[in-house]
mmCIF file of C-alpha atoms and ligand atoms in Angstrom:
data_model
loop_
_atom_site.group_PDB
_atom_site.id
_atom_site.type_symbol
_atom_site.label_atom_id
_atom_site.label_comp_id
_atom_site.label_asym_id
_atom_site.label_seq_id
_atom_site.Cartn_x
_atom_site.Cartn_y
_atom_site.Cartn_z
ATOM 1 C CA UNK M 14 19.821 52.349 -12.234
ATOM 2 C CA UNK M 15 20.219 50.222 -9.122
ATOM 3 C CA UNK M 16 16.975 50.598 -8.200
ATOM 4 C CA UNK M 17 15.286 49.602 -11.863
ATOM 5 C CA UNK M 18 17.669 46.195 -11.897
ATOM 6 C CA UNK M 19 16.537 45.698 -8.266
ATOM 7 C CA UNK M 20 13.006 45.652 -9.479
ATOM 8 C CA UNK M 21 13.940 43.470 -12.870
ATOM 9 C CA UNK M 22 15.418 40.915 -10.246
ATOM 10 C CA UNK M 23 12.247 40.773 -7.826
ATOM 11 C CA UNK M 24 9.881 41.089 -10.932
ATOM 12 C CA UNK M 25 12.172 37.758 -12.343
ATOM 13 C CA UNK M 26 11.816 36.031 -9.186
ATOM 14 C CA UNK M 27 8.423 36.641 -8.794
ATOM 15 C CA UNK M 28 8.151 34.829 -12.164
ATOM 16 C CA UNK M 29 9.747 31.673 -11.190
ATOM 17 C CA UNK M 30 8.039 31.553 -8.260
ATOM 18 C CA UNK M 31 5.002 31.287 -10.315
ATOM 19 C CA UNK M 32 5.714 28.875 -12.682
ATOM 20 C CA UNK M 33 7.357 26.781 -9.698
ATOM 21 C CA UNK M 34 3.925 26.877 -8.334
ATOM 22 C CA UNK M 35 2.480 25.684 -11.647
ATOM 23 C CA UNK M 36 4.960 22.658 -12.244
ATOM 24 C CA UNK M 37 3.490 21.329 -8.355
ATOM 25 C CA UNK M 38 -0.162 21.855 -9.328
ATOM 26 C CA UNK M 39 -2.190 18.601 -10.011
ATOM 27 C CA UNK M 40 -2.498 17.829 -13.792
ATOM 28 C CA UNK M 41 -5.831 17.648 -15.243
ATOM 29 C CA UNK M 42 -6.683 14.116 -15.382
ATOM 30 C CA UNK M 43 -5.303 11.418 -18.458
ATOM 31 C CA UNK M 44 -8.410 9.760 -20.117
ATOM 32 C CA UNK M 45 -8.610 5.876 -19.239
ATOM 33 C CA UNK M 46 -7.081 3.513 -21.701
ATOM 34 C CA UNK M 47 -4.540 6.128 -22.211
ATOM 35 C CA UNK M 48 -0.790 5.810 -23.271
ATOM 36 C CA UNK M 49 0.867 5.281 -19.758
ATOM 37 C CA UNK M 50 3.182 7.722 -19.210
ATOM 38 C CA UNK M 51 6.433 8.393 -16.737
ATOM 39 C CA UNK M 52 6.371 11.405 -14.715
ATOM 40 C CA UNK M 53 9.205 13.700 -14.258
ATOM 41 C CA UNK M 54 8.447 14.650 -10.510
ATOM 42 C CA UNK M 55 10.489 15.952 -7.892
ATOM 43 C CA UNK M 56 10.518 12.906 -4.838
ATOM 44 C CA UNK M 57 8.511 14.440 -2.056
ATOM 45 C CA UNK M 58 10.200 14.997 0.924
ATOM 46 C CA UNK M 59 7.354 12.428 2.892
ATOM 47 C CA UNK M 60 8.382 9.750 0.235
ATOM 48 C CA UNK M 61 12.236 10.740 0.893
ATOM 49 C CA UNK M 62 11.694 9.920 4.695
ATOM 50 C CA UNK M 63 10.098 6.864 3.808
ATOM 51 C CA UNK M 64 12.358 5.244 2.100
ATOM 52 C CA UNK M 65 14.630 5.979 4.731
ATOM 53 C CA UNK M 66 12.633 4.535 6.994
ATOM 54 C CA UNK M 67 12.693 1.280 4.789
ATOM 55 C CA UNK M 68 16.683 1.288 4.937
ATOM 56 C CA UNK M 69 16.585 1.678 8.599
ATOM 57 C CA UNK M 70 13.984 -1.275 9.072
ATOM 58 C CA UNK M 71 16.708 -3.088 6.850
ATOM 59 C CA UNK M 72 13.783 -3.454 4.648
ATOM 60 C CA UNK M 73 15.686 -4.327 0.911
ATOM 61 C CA UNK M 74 13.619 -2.240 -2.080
ATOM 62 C CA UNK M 75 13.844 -0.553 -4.843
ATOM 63 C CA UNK M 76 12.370 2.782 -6.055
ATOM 64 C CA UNK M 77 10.085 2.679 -9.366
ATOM 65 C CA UNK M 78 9.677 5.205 -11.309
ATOM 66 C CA UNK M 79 6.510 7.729 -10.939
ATOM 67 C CA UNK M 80 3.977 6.378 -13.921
ATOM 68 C CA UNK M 81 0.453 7.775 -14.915
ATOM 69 C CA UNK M 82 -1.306 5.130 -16.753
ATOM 70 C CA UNK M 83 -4.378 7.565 -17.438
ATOM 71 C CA UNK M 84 -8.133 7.534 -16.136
ATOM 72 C CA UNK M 85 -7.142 8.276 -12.736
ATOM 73 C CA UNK M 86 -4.361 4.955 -12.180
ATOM 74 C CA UNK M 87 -0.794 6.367 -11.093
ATOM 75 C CA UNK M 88 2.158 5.150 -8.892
ATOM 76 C CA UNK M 89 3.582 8.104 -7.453
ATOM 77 C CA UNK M 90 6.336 7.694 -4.760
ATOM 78 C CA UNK M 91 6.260 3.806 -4.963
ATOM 79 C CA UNK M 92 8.856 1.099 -4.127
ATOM 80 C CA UNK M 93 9.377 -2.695 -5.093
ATOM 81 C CA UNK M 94 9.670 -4.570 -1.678
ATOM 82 C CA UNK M 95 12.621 -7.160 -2.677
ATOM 83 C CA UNK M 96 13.463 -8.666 0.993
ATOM 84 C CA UNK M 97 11.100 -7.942 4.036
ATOM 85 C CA UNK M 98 12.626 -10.968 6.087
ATOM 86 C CA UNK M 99 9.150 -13.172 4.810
ATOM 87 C CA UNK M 100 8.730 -13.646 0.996
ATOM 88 C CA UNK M 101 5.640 -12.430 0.060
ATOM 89 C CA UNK M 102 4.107 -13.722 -2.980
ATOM 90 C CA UNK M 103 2.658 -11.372 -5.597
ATOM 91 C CA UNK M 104 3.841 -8.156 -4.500
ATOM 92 C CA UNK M 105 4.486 -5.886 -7.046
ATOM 93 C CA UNK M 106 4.159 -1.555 -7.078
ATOM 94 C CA UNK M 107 3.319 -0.323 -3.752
ATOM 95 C CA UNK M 108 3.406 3.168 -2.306
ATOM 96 C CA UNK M 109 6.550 3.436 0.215
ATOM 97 C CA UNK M 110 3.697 4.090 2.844
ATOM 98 C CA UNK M 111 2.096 0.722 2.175
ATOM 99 C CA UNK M 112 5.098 -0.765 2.195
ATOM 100 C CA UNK M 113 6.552 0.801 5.298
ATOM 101 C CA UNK M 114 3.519 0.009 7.389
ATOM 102 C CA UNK M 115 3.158 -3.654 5.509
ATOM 103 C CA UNK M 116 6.837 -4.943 6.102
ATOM 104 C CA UNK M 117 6.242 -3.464 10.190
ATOM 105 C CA UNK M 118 2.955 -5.400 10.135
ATOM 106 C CA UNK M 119 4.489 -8.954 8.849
ATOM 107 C CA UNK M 120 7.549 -8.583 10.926
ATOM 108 C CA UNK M 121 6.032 -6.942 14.137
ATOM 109 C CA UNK M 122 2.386 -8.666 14.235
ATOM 110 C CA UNK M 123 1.902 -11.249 11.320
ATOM 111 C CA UNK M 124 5.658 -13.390 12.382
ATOM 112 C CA UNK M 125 5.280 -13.253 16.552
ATOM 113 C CA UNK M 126 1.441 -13.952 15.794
ATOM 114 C CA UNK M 127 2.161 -17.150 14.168
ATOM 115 C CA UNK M 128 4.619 -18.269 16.068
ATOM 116 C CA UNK M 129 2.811 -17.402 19.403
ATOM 117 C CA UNK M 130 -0.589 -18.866 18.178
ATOM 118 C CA UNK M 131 -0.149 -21.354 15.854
ATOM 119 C CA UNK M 132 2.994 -22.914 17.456
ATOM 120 C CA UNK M 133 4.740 -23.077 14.042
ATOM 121 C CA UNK M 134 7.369 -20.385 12.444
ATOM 122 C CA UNK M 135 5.481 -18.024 9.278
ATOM 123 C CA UNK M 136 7.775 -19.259 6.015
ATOM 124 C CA UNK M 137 5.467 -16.944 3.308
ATOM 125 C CA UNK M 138 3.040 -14.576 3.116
ATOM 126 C CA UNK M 139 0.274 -15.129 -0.669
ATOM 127 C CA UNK M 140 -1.098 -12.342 -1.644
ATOM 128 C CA UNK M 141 -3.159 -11.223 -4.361
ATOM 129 C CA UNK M 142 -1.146 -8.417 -5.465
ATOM 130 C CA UNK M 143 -1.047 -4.501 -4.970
ATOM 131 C CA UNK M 144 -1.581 -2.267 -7.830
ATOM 132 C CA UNK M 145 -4.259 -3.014 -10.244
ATOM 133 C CA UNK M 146 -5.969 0.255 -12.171
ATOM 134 C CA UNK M 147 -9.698 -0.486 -11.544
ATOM 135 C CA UNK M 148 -12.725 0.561 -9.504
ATOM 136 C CA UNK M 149 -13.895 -0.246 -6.424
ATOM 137 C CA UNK M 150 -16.096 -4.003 -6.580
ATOM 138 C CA UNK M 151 -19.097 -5.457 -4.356
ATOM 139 C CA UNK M 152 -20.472 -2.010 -2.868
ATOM 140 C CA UNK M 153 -23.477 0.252 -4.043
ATOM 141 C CA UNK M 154 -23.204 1.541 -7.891
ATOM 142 C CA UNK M 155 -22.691 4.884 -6.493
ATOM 143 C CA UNK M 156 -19.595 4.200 -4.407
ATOM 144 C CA UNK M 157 -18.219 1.167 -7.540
ATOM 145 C CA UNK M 158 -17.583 4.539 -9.098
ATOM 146 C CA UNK M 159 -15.355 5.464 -7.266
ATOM 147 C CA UNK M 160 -11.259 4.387 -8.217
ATOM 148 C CA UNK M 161 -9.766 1.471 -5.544
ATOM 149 C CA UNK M 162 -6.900 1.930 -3.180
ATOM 150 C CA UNK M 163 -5.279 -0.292 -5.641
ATOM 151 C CA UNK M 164 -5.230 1.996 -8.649
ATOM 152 C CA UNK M 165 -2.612 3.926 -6.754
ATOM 153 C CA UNK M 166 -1.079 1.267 -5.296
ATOM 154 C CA UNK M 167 -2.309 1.630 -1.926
ATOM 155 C CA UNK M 168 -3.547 -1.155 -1.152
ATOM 156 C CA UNK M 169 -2.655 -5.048 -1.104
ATOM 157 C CA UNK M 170 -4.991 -8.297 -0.497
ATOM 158 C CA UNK M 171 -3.476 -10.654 1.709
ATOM 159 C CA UNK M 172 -4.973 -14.461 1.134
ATOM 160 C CA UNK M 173 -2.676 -16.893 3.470
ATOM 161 C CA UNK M 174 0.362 -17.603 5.502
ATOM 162 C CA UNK M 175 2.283 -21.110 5.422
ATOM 163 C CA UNK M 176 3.685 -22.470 8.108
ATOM 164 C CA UNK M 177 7.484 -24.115 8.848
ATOM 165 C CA UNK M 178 5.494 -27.051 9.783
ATOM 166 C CA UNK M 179 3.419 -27.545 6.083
ATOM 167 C CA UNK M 180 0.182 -25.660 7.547
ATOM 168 C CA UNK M 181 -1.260 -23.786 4.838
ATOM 169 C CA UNK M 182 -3.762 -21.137 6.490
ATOM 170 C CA UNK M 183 -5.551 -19.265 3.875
ATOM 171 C CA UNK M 184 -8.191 -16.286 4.498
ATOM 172 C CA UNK M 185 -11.299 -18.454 2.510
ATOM 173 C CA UNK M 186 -10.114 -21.951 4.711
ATOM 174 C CA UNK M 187 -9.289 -19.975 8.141
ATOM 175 C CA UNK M 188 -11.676 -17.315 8.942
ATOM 176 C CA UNK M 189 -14.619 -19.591 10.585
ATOM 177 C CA UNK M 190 -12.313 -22.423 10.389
ATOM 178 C CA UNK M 191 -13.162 -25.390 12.987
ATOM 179 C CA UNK M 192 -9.760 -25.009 14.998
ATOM 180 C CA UNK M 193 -9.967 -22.058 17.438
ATOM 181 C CA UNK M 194 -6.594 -21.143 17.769
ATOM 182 C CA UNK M 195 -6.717 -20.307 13.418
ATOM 183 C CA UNK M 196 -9.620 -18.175 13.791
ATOM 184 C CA UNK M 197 -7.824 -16.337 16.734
ATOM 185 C CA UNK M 198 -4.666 -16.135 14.815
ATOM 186 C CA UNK M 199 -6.607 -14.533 11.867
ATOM 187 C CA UNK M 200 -8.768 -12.082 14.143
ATOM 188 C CA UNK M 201 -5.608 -10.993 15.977
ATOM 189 C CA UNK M 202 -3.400 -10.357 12.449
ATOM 190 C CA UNK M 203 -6.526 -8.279 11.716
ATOM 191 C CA UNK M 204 -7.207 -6.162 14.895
ATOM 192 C CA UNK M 205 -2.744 -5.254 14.432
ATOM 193 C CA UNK M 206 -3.835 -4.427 10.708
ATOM 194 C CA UNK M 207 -6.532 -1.808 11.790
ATOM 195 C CA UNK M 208 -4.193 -0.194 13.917
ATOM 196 C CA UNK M 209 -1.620 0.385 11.209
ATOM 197 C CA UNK M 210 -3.882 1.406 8.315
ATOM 198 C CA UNK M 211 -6.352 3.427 7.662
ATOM 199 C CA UNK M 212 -8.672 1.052 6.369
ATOM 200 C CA UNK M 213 -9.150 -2.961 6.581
ATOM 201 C CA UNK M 214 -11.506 -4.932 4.966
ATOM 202 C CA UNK M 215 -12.164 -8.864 6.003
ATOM 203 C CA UNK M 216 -14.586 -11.376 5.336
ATOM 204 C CA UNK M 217 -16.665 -10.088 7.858
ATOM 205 C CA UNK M 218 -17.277 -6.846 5.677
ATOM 206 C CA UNK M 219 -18.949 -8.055 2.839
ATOM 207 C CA UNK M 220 -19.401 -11.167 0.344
ATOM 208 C CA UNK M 221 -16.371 -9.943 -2.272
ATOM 209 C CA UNK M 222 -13.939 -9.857 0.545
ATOM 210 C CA UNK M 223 -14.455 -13.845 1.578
ATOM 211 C CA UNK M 224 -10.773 -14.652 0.571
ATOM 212 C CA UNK M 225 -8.800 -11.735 1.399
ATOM 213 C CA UNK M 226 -7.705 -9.212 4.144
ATOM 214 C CA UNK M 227 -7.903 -5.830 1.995
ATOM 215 C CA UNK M 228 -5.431 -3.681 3.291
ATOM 216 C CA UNK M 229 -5.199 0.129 2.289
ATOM 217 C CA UNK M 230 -2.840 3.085 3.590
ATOM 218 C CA UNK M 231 -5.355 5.698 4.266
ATOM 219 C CA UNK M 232 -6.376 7.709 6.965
ATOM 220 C CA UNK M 233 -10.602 6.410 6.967
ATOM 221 C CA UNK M 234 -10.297 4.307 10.367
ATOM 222 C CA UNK M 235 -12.052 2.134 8.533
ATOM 223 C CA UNK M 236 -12.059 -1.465 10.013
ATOM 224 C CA UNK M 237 -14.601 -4.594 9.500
HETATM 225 ZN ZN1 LIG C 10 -8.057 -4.996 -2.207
#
């Protein structure tokens, strides 16, 4: 008797282990163009510890929900940065990842770079925004297949800083701008960039990238 409910117990167990197992597999794919939908995940214990780390950074965000918007576009695990210390213009769903290693990158690199460099205190970041649900653009046909950083919002384009003292120093006006110490401050943001992400694209890449630092949260090593 004991030993047949014994075995109706394991044999139960085994069951939900099973089905736990296929709640965390990936779901087949949503066609493009589909319905967006909200995901009932669990929060990952990596995005749990980010958004610790956020607090701790006294980084002000909030959490958004997980959303699968179909043809390969989803925002798992993402945040909306609300303070940083710098306002940031166009920021909108990143993954906590991103915008861990973006709000260390402003405050540790981008602020002392400006201030050191360019003799004048950073008062906003532009961007060009974060998530967008498209390809990649400007490389060969075969790689444009492929989905960009930013249709998992992990990646942002950063265009220009403004100074305290009116300076408005934009990627398009600064890289091979005539002042030295611009061009410097632009190179150096850069070279911190490439150290904190796995991948950083600048004008000196290619053509698409003339008015933007493309900045994505993977692990290529990927730097130009
Ligand atoms: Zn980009």
């Amino acid at each position: 008797m004991f030993r047949s409910l014994a075995v109706v117990l394991l044999t139960l167990s085994l069951a939900a282990c099973a089905s736990g197992d296929r709640r965390n597999a990936q779901a087949p794919q949503r066609p493009a163009g589909a319905r967006p939908i909200t995901l009932d995940l669990p929060t990952s214990r990596e995005t749990k510890a980010c958004f610790a780390d956020l607090s701790r950074a006294e980084v002000r965000y909030s959490p958004l929900p997980d959303r699968d918007f179909g043809g390969g576009c989803q925002i798992v695990g993402a945040v909306q940065l609300l303070d940083i210390g710098i306002p940031v213009t166009n920021l909108r769903a990143m993954r906590c990842g991103l915008a861990r290693s973006f709000s260390g990158w402003v405050e540790h690199a981008v602020v002392p770079a400006a201030h050191q460099m360019l003799g004048s205190d950073l008062v906003r970041i532009e961007s060009m925004g974060t998530y967008a649900c498209r390809n990649v653009v400007g490389t060969s046909a075969a790689y444009a297949a492929r989905r960009s950083g930013h249709a998992t919002a992990n990646a942002v384009d950063v265009s220009g800083f403004v100074l305290q003292d009116g300076r408005r120093i934009t990627i398009q006006g600064g890289w091979n701008n005539p002042d030295p110490n611009i061009r410097a401050f632009l190179r150096t943001i850069r070279a911190s960039a490439c150290r904190r992400f796995g991948t950083v694209l600048s004008p000196d890449y290619n053509a698409v990238h003339y008015n933007h630092l493309h900045i994505e949260d993977d692990r290529a090593g990927f730097c130009r």
